[in-house]
XYZ file of C-alpha atoms in Angstrom:
584
model
C -30.856 39.377 -10.113
C -28.426 40.385 -13.351
C -26.861 38.015 -15.860
C -23.327 38.107 -13.780
C -25.471 37.422 -10.282
C -26.941 34.220 -12.036
C -23.644 32.358 -13.236
C -22.041 31.395 -10.370
C -25.500 29.981 -9.159
C -25.636 28.580 -12.145
C -22.388 26.532 -11.862
C -22.521 25.693 -8.651
C -25.940 23.403 -9.389
C -24.235 21.021 -11.406
C -21.271 20.596 -8.859
C -23.651 20.106 -5.960
C -25.215 17.647 -7.933
C -22.180 15.889 -8.381
C -21.139 15.703 -5.208
C -24.484 14.721 -4.107
C -24.566 12.056 -6.870
C -20.938 10.761 -5.749
C -22.486 10.905 -2.052
C -24.921 8.825 -2.971
C -23.249 6.459 -4.699
C -21.179 5.594 -1.188
C -24.487 4.588 0.731
C -25.754 1.371 1.576
C -28.296 0.172 -1.320
C -30.581 -2.090 -2.537
C -28.084 -4.927 -2.919
C -26.719 -4.746 0.351
C -30.410 -5.586 2.042
C -31.015 -8.181 -0.633
C -28.071 -9.816 0.667
C -29.508 -9.560 4.184
C -32.465 -11.368 3.343
C -30.846 -14.117 2.208
C -29.934 -16.015 5.214
C -30.664 -14.036 8.126
C -30.046 -16.929 10.221
C -26.386 -17.955 8.888
C -25.304 -14.075 9.812
C -26.823 -14.074 13.063
C -25.012 -17.337 14.166
C -21.786 -15.986 12.659
C -22.379 -12.578 14.325
C -22.747 -14.554 18.011
C -19.690 -16.480 16.944
C -17.614 -13.246 15.951
C -18.938 -11.181 19.338
C -17.293 -13.930 21.912
C -13.824 -13.956 19.548
C -14.040 -10.389 19.588
C -14.647 -9.652 23.331
C -11.333 -10.589 24.674
C -9.636 -8.762 22.113
C -12.081 -5.311 21.904
C -11.102 -5.040 26.079
C -6.904 -6.123 25.711
C -6.607 -3.553 22.536
C -8.574 -1.046 24.942
C -5.674 -1.823 27.247
C -3.254 -1.708 25.386
C -4.369 1.657 23.676
C -4.383 3.609 27.142
C -7.319 4.695 27.315
C -8.699 1.370 28.703
C -10.776 -1.939 28.622
C -13.368 0.507 28.554
C -12.959 2.338 25.245
C -11.683 -1.036 23.707
C -15.804 -2.298 24.118
C -17.248 1.328 23.204
C -15.378 1.442 19.865
C -16.235 -2.079 19.211
C -19.594 -2.138 19.682
C -20.062 2.023 17.753
C -17.489 1.733 15.218
C -18.339 -1.800 14.469
C -22.412 -0.921 13.886
C -21.475 2.052 11.674
C -18.839 0.140 9.602
C -20.863 -2.547 9.190
C -23.524 -0.439 7.799
C -22.373 1.852 5.425
C -18.811 -0.393 4.445
C -18.165 -1.744 1.363
C -17.604 -5.260 2.321
C -20.494 -7.783 3.132
C -18.205 -9.725 5.229
C -16.158 -7.066 7.484
C -15.996 -6.819 10.964
C -14.383 -3.867 12.599
C -13.166 -2.427 15.913
C -9.903 -1.263 17.743
C -6.750 -3.693 16.864
C -3.608 -4.234 17.718
C -2.136 -2.089 14.481
C -4.457 1.239 16.083
C -2.769 0.534 19.246
C 0.507 0.798 18.444
C -0.119 4.278 16.936
C -2.109 5.537 19.562
C 0.198 5.208 22.502
C 2.470 7.987 21.430
C -0.282 10.032 20.638
C -2.109 8.716 24.420
C 1.563 10.120 26.086
C 1.839 13.516 24.098
C -2.281 14.164 23.908
C -3.746 12.612 26.439
C -6.990 10.919 26.202
C -9.143 14.148 24.743
C -6.130 13.689 21.800
C -6.870 10.659 21.151
C -10.806 11.398 20.650
C -9.725 14.225 18.215
C -7.173 11.987 16.372
C -9.847 9.785 15.795
C -12.383 12.271 14.372
C -9.865 14.036 12.276
C -8.744 10.453 10.567
C -12.871 9.983 10.043
C -13.025 13.140 7.851
C -9.483 12.583 6.137
C -11.175 8.922 5.181
C -14.380 10.394 3.919
C -12.262 13.069 2.147
C -10.332 9.614 0.332
C -13.473 8.036 0.068
C -15.019 11.081 -2.286
C -11.899 11.157 -4.252
C -11.998 7.700 -4.912
C -8.486 6.737 -3.960
C -9.395 3.269 -2.326
C -8.696 1.628 -5.981
C -4.578 2.268 -5.142
C -4.165 0.316 -2.087
C -3.826 -2.555 -4.017
C -0.918 -1.647 -5.924
C 1.244 -1.884 -1.954
C 3.442 -4.254 -2.735
C 4.005 -7.554 -1.126
C 7.104 -7.379 0.700
C 5.634 -4.237 2.196
C 2.339 -5.981 3.570
C 4.105 -9.024 4.748
C 7.074 -7.071 6.574
C 4.384 -4.283 7.864
C 2.188 -7.113 9.510
C 5.032 -9.060 11.136
C 6.520 -5.642 12.494
C 3.275 -5.181 14.420
C 3.158 -8.727 15.254
C 6.473 -7.945 17.303
C 5.435 -4.582 18.826
C 2.295 -5.806 19.787
C 3.802 -8.451 21.335
C 6.481 -5.758 23.092
C 3.833 -3.679 23.936
C 2.342 -7.156 26.363
C 5.611 -7.317 27.901
C 4.893 -5.227 31.159
C 1.093 -6.642 31.466
C 2.721 -10.343 31.317
C 4.910 -9.471 33.682
C 2.298 -7.639 35.854
C 4.708 -4.773 36.147
C 3.037 -1.313 35.917
C 4.736 2.210 35.881
C 7.428 0.989 32.989
C 8.589 3.533 31.039
C 10.454 4.945 27.687
C 10.283 6.660 24.522
C 9.744 3.416 22.285
C 8.171 0.297 22.409
C 11.221 -2.125 23.027
C 12.211 0.296 26.065
C 9.294 -0.001 27.431
C 9.393 -4.035 27.763
C 13.045 -3.508 28.523
C 11.916 -1.685 30.994
C 9.691 -3.739 32.567
C 11.953 -6.685 32.238
C 14.560 -4.754 34.520
C 11.471 -4.378 37.217
C 10.828 -7.921 37.259
C 14.109 -8.869 37.649
C 14.002 -7.062 41.037
C 10.718 -7.703 42.277
C 9.066 -11.284 40.340
C 5.651 -11.874 39.558
C 5.498 -15.420 38.826
C 1.693 -15.466 38.756
C 1.364 -13.323 36.190
C 3.193 -14.863 33.934
C 1.789 -17.736 34.574
C -1.537 -16.565 33.584
C -0.109 -14.674 30.474
C 1.254 -17.959 29.158
C -1.346 -20.154 29.853
C -4.099 -18.375 28.028
C -1.517 -18.231 25.165
C -0.867 -21.830 25.350
C -4.758 -22.597 25.410
C -5.808 -20.500 22.532
C -2.471 -21.934 20.224
C -3.231 -25.048 20.996
C -6.260 -25.199 21.062
C -7.140 -23.619 17.818
C -4.967 -27.008 16.048
C -7.110 -29.195 17.805
C -11.030 -27.431 17.702
C -10.763 -24.432 15.288
C -14.115 -23.710 15.709
C -14.309 -23.194 19.603
C -13.913 -19.848 21.073
C -10.619 -20.836 23.191
C -9.977 -17.121 23.648
C -12.798 -16.484 25.390
C -12.326 -20.250 27.527
C -8.826 -19.511 28.755
C -9.547 -15.813 29.732
C -13.067 -17.163 31.645
C -10.881 -19.913 33.295
C -8.305 -17.398 34.210
C -10.708 -14.833 35.324
C -12.288 -17.789 38.254
C -8.882 -19.020 39.272
C -8.062 -15.367 39.766
C -11.375 -15.503 41.997
C -10.246 -18.921 43.778
C -6.506 -18.422 44.633
C -5.277 -15.758 46.738
C -2.961 -14.386 43.978
C -1.785 -11.166 43.448
C -3.146 -10.060 39.829
C -3.595 -6.619 38.414
C -7.463 -6.237 37.118
C -9.099 -4.547 34.731
C -11.371 -2.522 36.829
C -14.821 -0.984 37.196
C -16.600 -0.924 33.776
C -19.708 1.828 33.298
C -23.112 -0.969 32.699
C -23.890 1.039 29.402
C -22.639 3.260 26.707
C -22.390 6.723 27.795
C -24.485 9.655 26.106
C -22.585 10.907 23.067
C -20.158 14.444 24.190
C -18.989 16.988 22.378
C -16.398 18.228 24.757
C -13.234 17.079 23.077
C -13.321 18.837 20.051
C -10.984 21.852 20.159
C -9.764 23.404 16.744
C -7.106 25.102 18.216
C -5.509 21.637 18.186
C -6.075 20.720 14.940
C -2.880 22.196 13.437
C -0.435 20.455 16.272
C -3.160 16.671 15.936
C -2.959 16.748 12.112
C 0.328 14.863 11.298
C -1.283 12.129 14.101
C -4.502 12.227 12.182
C -3.003 11.545 8.775
C -0.966 8.587 10.306
C -4.255 7.128 11.960
C -6.156 7.829 8.740
C -3.571 5.840 6.273
C -3.859 3.046 8.572
C -7.392 2.490 8.884
C -7.422 2.757 5.095
C -4.558 0.601 4.192
C -5.476 -2.115 7.435
C -9.063 -2.119 6.010
C -8.477 -2.353 2.203
C -6.354 -5.544 3.125
C -8.890 -7.181 5.102
C -11.833 -6.715 2.376
C -9.256 -8.444 -0.500
C -8.129 -11.136 2.222
C -12.299 -11.536 2.331
C -12.560 -11.351 -1.001
C -10.501 -14.256 -1.493
C -12.018 -16.594 1.198
C -15.072 -16.732 -0.779
C -16.756 -17.118 -3.919
C -18.659 -13.846 -5.216
C -17.785 -11.546 -2.933
C -16.621 -8.437 -4.067
C -15.952 -5.438 -2.148
C -16.248 -1.224 -3.108
C -12.987 -0.025 -1.578
C -14.197 3.568 -1.682
C -17.207 2.655 0.089
C -15.246 1.001 2.265
C -13.181 4.357 3.533
C -16.343 5.992 3.719
C -17.838 3.966 6.007
C -14.900 3.580 8.074
C -14.682 7.278 8.074
C -18.085 7.713 9.607
C -17.201 4.664 12.747
C -14.158 7.137 13.204
C -16.472 10.387 13.248
C -18.678 7.956 15.642
C -16.234 6.121 18.066
C -15.086 9.414 19.857
C -18.397 11.417 20.501
C -18.793 7.948 22.966
C -15.409 7.788 24.240
C -13.934 4.995 21.692
C -10.453 4.525 20.096
C -9.990 4.920 16.332
C -11.038 1.703 14.828
C -10.801 -0.019 11.453
C -11.038 -3.400 9.990
C -10.207 -6.525 11.678
C -8.557 -9.234 9.718
C -8.863 -11.962 12.271
C -11.870 -10.918 13.039
C -13.437 -10.489 9.753
C -11.546 -14.174 9.147
C -13.462 -15.697 11.778
C -16.737 -14.090 10.572
C -16.275 -15.761 7.003
C -15.358 -19.206 8.571
C -18.548 -19.063 10.563
C -21.188 -18.948 7.534
C -21.863 -14.913 7.292
C -22.735 -13.521 3.990
C -24.262 -9.907 4.330
C -23.575 -7.323 6.511
C -25.574 -8.386 8.892
C -23.652 -10.916 10.716
C -21.113 -7.665 11.561
C -23.598 -5.110 12.613
C -24.711 -8.795 14.940
C -21.324 -8.763 16.506
C -21.794 -4.757 17.476
C -24.830 -5.426 19.163
C -24.217 -8.995 20.557
C -21.683 -6.671 22.333
C -23.289 -3.951 23.535
C -25.630 -6.564 25.664
C -22.606 -7.970 27.373
C -21.481 -4.254 28.259
C -25.232 -3.987 30.085
C -25.043 -7.498 31.131
C -21.808 -8.462 32.456
C -19.824 -5.024 33.548
C -18.548 -6.323 37.076
C -17.869 -9.630 35.640
C -15.694 -8.787 32.843
C -14.059 -6.002 35.055
C -12.546 -8.454 37.132
C -10.691 -10.400 34.365
C -7.438 -9.968 34.720
C -4.998 -7.781 33.129
C -1.804 -10.832 32.322
C -4.797 -13.086 30.754
C -5.556 -10.198 28.380
C -2.147 -9.604 27.732
C -2.116 -14.017 26.767
C -4.547 -13.125 24.056
C -2.344 -10.842 22.367
C 0.336 -12.585 23.061
C -1.464 -15.561 21.009
C -2.148 -13.024 18.585
C 0.779 -12.045 17.458
C 1.855 -15.097 16.877
C -0.790 -16.120 14.602
C -0.502 -13.017 12.660
C 3.211 -14.238 11.241
C 3.042 -16.546 8.361
C 6.444 -17.327 8.513
C 6.209 -20.018 5.225
C 5.255 -16.946 3.673
C 7.857 -14.727 4.900
C 10.210 -17.703 4.102
C 9.310 -17.517 0.538
C 9.451 -13.563 0.332
C 13.121 -13.800 1.670
C 14.467 -16.178 -0.806
C 12.998 -14.925 -3.857
C 14.447 -11.913 -4.972
C 17.129 -10.094 -3.074
C 15.144 -6.586 -3.593
C 11.869 -8.190 -1.734
C 14.108 -9.444 0.610
C 15.740 -5.967 1.344
C 12.270 -4.229 1.101
C 10.769 -6.864 3.599
C 13.603 -6.468 6.158
C 13.257 -2.680 6.193
C 9.806 -2.512 6.584
C 9.695 -4.921 9.119
C 12.804 -3.094 10.932
C 11.492 0.409 10.827
C 7.790 -0.804 11.929
C 9.592 -1.943 15.088
C 11.837 0.877 16.061
C 10.205 3.374 14.435
C 6.569 3.709 13.549
C 4.026 1.995 11.177
C 3.646 4.883 8.693
C 7.190 5.702 8.397
C 7.326 2.153 7.661
C 4.898 1.902 4.946
C 6.906 4.905 3.056
C 9.842 3.191 3.389
C 8.936 0.226 2.340
C 7.221 1.362 -0.712
C 10.092 4.252 -1.276
C 12.791 1.123 -1.512
C 10.065 -1.279 -3.810
C 9.782 1.724 -5.784
C 13.495 2.083 -6.804
C 14.298 -2.026 -6.519
C 11.477 -2.240 -9.461
C 12.820 1.052 -11.566
C 16.473 -1.030 -11.398
C 15.241 -3.540 -12.444
C 12.853 -2.406 -14.927
C 16.225 -0.306 -16.579
C 18.202 -3.135 -16.925
C 15.159 -4.221 -18.927
C 16.097 -1.514 -21.842
C 18.402 -2.690 -24.220
C 20.609 -1.565 -26.921
C 20.949 -4.104 -29.381
C 22.885 -4.042 -32.558
C 21.075 -5.599 -35.507
C 22.298 -7.089 -39.080
C 21.611 -5.371 -41.958
C 19.741 -7.202 -45.053
C 21.942 -6.613 -47.773
C 20.181 -7.973 -50.038
C 21.416 -8.710 -54.246
C 24.618 -6.642 -53.445
C 27.714 -7.877 -54.527
C 30.292 -9.235 -52.106
C 32.316 -5.691 -52.202
C 29.378 -3.687 -51.410
C 28.187 -6.196 -48.624
C 31.787 -5.317 -47.275
C 31.366 -1.894 -47.681
C 27.919 -1.926 -45.976
C 28.822 -3.660 -43.119
C 31.905 -1.440 -42.409
C 30.070 1.622 -42.469
C 26.612 0.689 -41.700
C 25.204 -0.195 -38.118
C 21.539 -0.613 -36.641
C 20.581 -0.553 -33.383
C 17.313 -1.300 -31.721
C 15.839 -0.066 -28.959
C 14.136 -2.378 -26.824
C 12.106 -1.528 -23.217
C 11.651 1.663 -21.365
C 13.847 5.038 -22.400
C 13.616 6.675 -19.503
C 15.773 8.522 -16.788
C 17.067 5.095 -14.528
C 18.403 3.630 -18.352
C 19.031 6.610 -20.216
C 22.432 7.038 -19.211
C 23.741 3.418 -19.421
C 22.186 4.236 -22.942
C 24.295 7.299 -23.602
C 27.164 4.991 -22.347
C 26.918 2.522 -25.052
C 26.124 4.310 -27.880
C 29.164 6.297 -27.439
C 31.081 4.169 -27.731
C 30.472 3.356 -31.403
C 32.921 3.997 -33.712
C 34.938 3.632 -37.160
C 30.979 3.484 -39.009
C 29.653 6.621 -41.023
C 25.831 5.809 -40.622
C 23.951 4.491 -37.217
C 20.243 3.655 -37.566
C 18.455 3.447 -34.193
C 15.486 1.565 -34.520
C 12.836 3.256 -31.901
C 10.043 1.117 -32.661
C 10.126 -1.132 -30.081
C 10.633 1.597 -27.041
C 7.879 1.183 -24.925
C 8.329 4.678 -23.150
C 10.559 7.583 -22.486
C 10.165 10.384 -20.471
C 12.062 14.014 -20.760
C 15.329 12.535 -19.431
C 15.464 9.605 -21.990
C 14.890 12.199 -24.731
C 17.235 14.263 -23.300
C 20.021 11.731 -23.647
C 18.995 10.372 -26.807
C 19.735 13.661 -27.947
C 23.146 14.231 -26.357
C 24.333 10.884 -27.684
C 23.043 11.769 -31.394
C 25.259 15.470 -31.182
C 27.962 13.121 -30.101
C 28.094 10.734 -32.990
C 27.204 13.861 -35.575
C 30.144 15.577 -33.880
C 32.441 12.610 -34.648
C 31.233 12.903 -38.366
C 28.517 10.170 -38.095
C 25.250 10.672 -39.965
C 22.301 9.215 -37.255
C 18.963 7.995 -38.563
C 15.913 7.369 -36.942
C 13.532 5.080 -37.900
C 10.107 3.822 -36.480
C 9.373 6.362 -34.169
C 6.099 5.759 -32.004
C 3.257 8.225 -32.593
C 3.369 8.876 -28.619
C 6.901 9.576 -28.480
C 7.395 11.960 -31.068
C 5.603 14.061 -29.272
C 8.520 13.985 -26.034
C 11.100 14.008 -28.675
C 9.493 17.159 -30.432
C 8.964 19.325 -27.194
C 12.760 18.780 -26.487
C 14.211 19.865 -30.366
C 15.750 16.362 -30.166
C 14.265 15.324 -33.880
C 13.730 18.911 -35.270
C 17.470 18.674 -36.962
C 17.181 15.499 -38.777
C 13.485 16.163 -39.442
C 14.859 19.348 -41.203
C 17.790 16.827 -42.860
C 15.326 14.325 -43.853
C 16.922 11.750 -41.708
C 13.315 10.836 -39.973
C 12.092 7.591 -41.072
C 8.755 5.907 -40.641
C 10.182 2.393 -40.695
C 13.532 0.612 -40.451
C 13.315 -0.361 -44.479
C 13.439 2.783 -45.777
C 16.416 4.456 -43.015
C 18.184 1.096 -44.091
C 17.749 2.014 -47.874
C 18.828 5.590 -47.568
C 21.627 4.219 -45.587
C 22.927 1.811 -48.507
C 22.835 4.850 -50.749
C 24.646 6.943 -48.429
C 27.360 4.443 -47.814
C 27.742 3.068 -51.382
C 27.574 6.553 -53.446
C 30.585 7.406 -54.629
C 33.146 10.022 -52.818
C 32.271 12.752 -54.864
C 28.835 12.772 -54.323
C 28.989 12.653 -50.785
C 28.825 16.276 -49.294
C 29.184 17.358 -45.484
C 26.349 19.294 -43.767
C 26.630 20.668 -40.650
C 24.371 19.826 -37.817
C 24.236 19.901 -34.112
C 27.692 20.281 -32.769
C 29.753 19.218 -35.743
C 29.353 17.831 -39.946
C 27.785 14.728 -40.212
C 27.897 12.881 -44.175
C 25.296 13.161 -46.050
C 24.631 11.895 -50.104
C 23.412 13.652 -52.994
C 20.495 11.552 -54.550
C 20.062 12.700 -58.255
């Protein structure tokens, strides 16, 4: 082997080693298993409690996604187990969620069931790439109004999705969820089915009222069981879930279609973005409900990525962490990953042992479960507080909510974040100030002090000088008149960008063009690089008009203003002339 042949191999070695270390950091470690050994009995009880709550939700979200109740159960079992083992939170419970079904409905309509499985696998790969790139930490920067508007919008969309099942209507059509709901209402008026409405509202009422009376009881399961028993005893026309397989299907890669990757990639990006967002928000909420628990955002993305790779193999839909089930897990006393893993195993046992009974559940009962869930999702007090806080927060909240309901979730987050950034930039730009400050006249005579006051003015720049604030600065500084010297105190400029530096240079040239000498003082070391790169301070430095501090600039300005007329001379600078003093 020649020397040139060994170069790439040697350079590839450290890269592969670093990549392996990164993957190893994302895998379960000794601390995870130590947490499992602390209180296994409490974790087992918490897992069984969550399974009871998760069963009707998994069935309902599977039906709502368009792939059926079976897909919901498979997702809860497979994705729930994988995410529990590999995720970055000890408390997180994963599975099908309402937010995810909102994204999947149009995917099912456009690409069918196999398209959804392919989208889930692609989303899993994207999530793993995000984890390897250490991007999990950036979700914490999402503004609260975006999150609250997003959550409230999801709640409305899920409620609209339940309208056909709650009304007992099949075959409702429409491009958007609100159009489908409107079509279902029209069909219901023509052929009303009061039994479905009664079941849906009854289940929702039992869940909401029961949660206030005895929060610890699984009223969702009790209400669904009662509705199923009533439907068996009373001859009413209710659509049921239908037959379910008694066990998990064998893993298969039949859904893979590499030629469709380009077409499905936008949907996969949307699913991955939603999975990352919802999972990390859920983990943050779980941390806030406990003492001493902190999740690893990158490991959480890695676990969710593996879960979404595994779920399609068995016919499951894309999954994410579920805030409601995670909250139940925390309240039940969970302290390790064993609780979430127990939840997945318990659901698998239910699938194996009680599939025929589960298939008899009315769809209207599941619609009632999700209607109650949407009511719980909306924190009215939080929404009111945000709406009253500032106009900017209210605008972001309303826009995110409206776009979520009218268009889709990913667009809503993009619009909400975009508007929030604009509002924040506007607020920061308003914090930038150009303030005239008095000069210390020292021991000068009254005549000299009057001369200084007439011919020298000092301005202090406070805050950021960047593109959003620069033009206001230019207008204010250009209005300066009837002075010989302007001192710009730069020590309090927090940041400056290329636009700010350019506008500063433009203002200096305009003042010089009117015969006004401009002095700069106190330039922060990090800012002179921007000014020098754009040539803003070059001429002033050559003329000796840049000073390390304000007292030095004031002393020079005094000499300039108090010097006899014969000792002053004009020199060319920029676009025009400025006056300087001959110091003898």
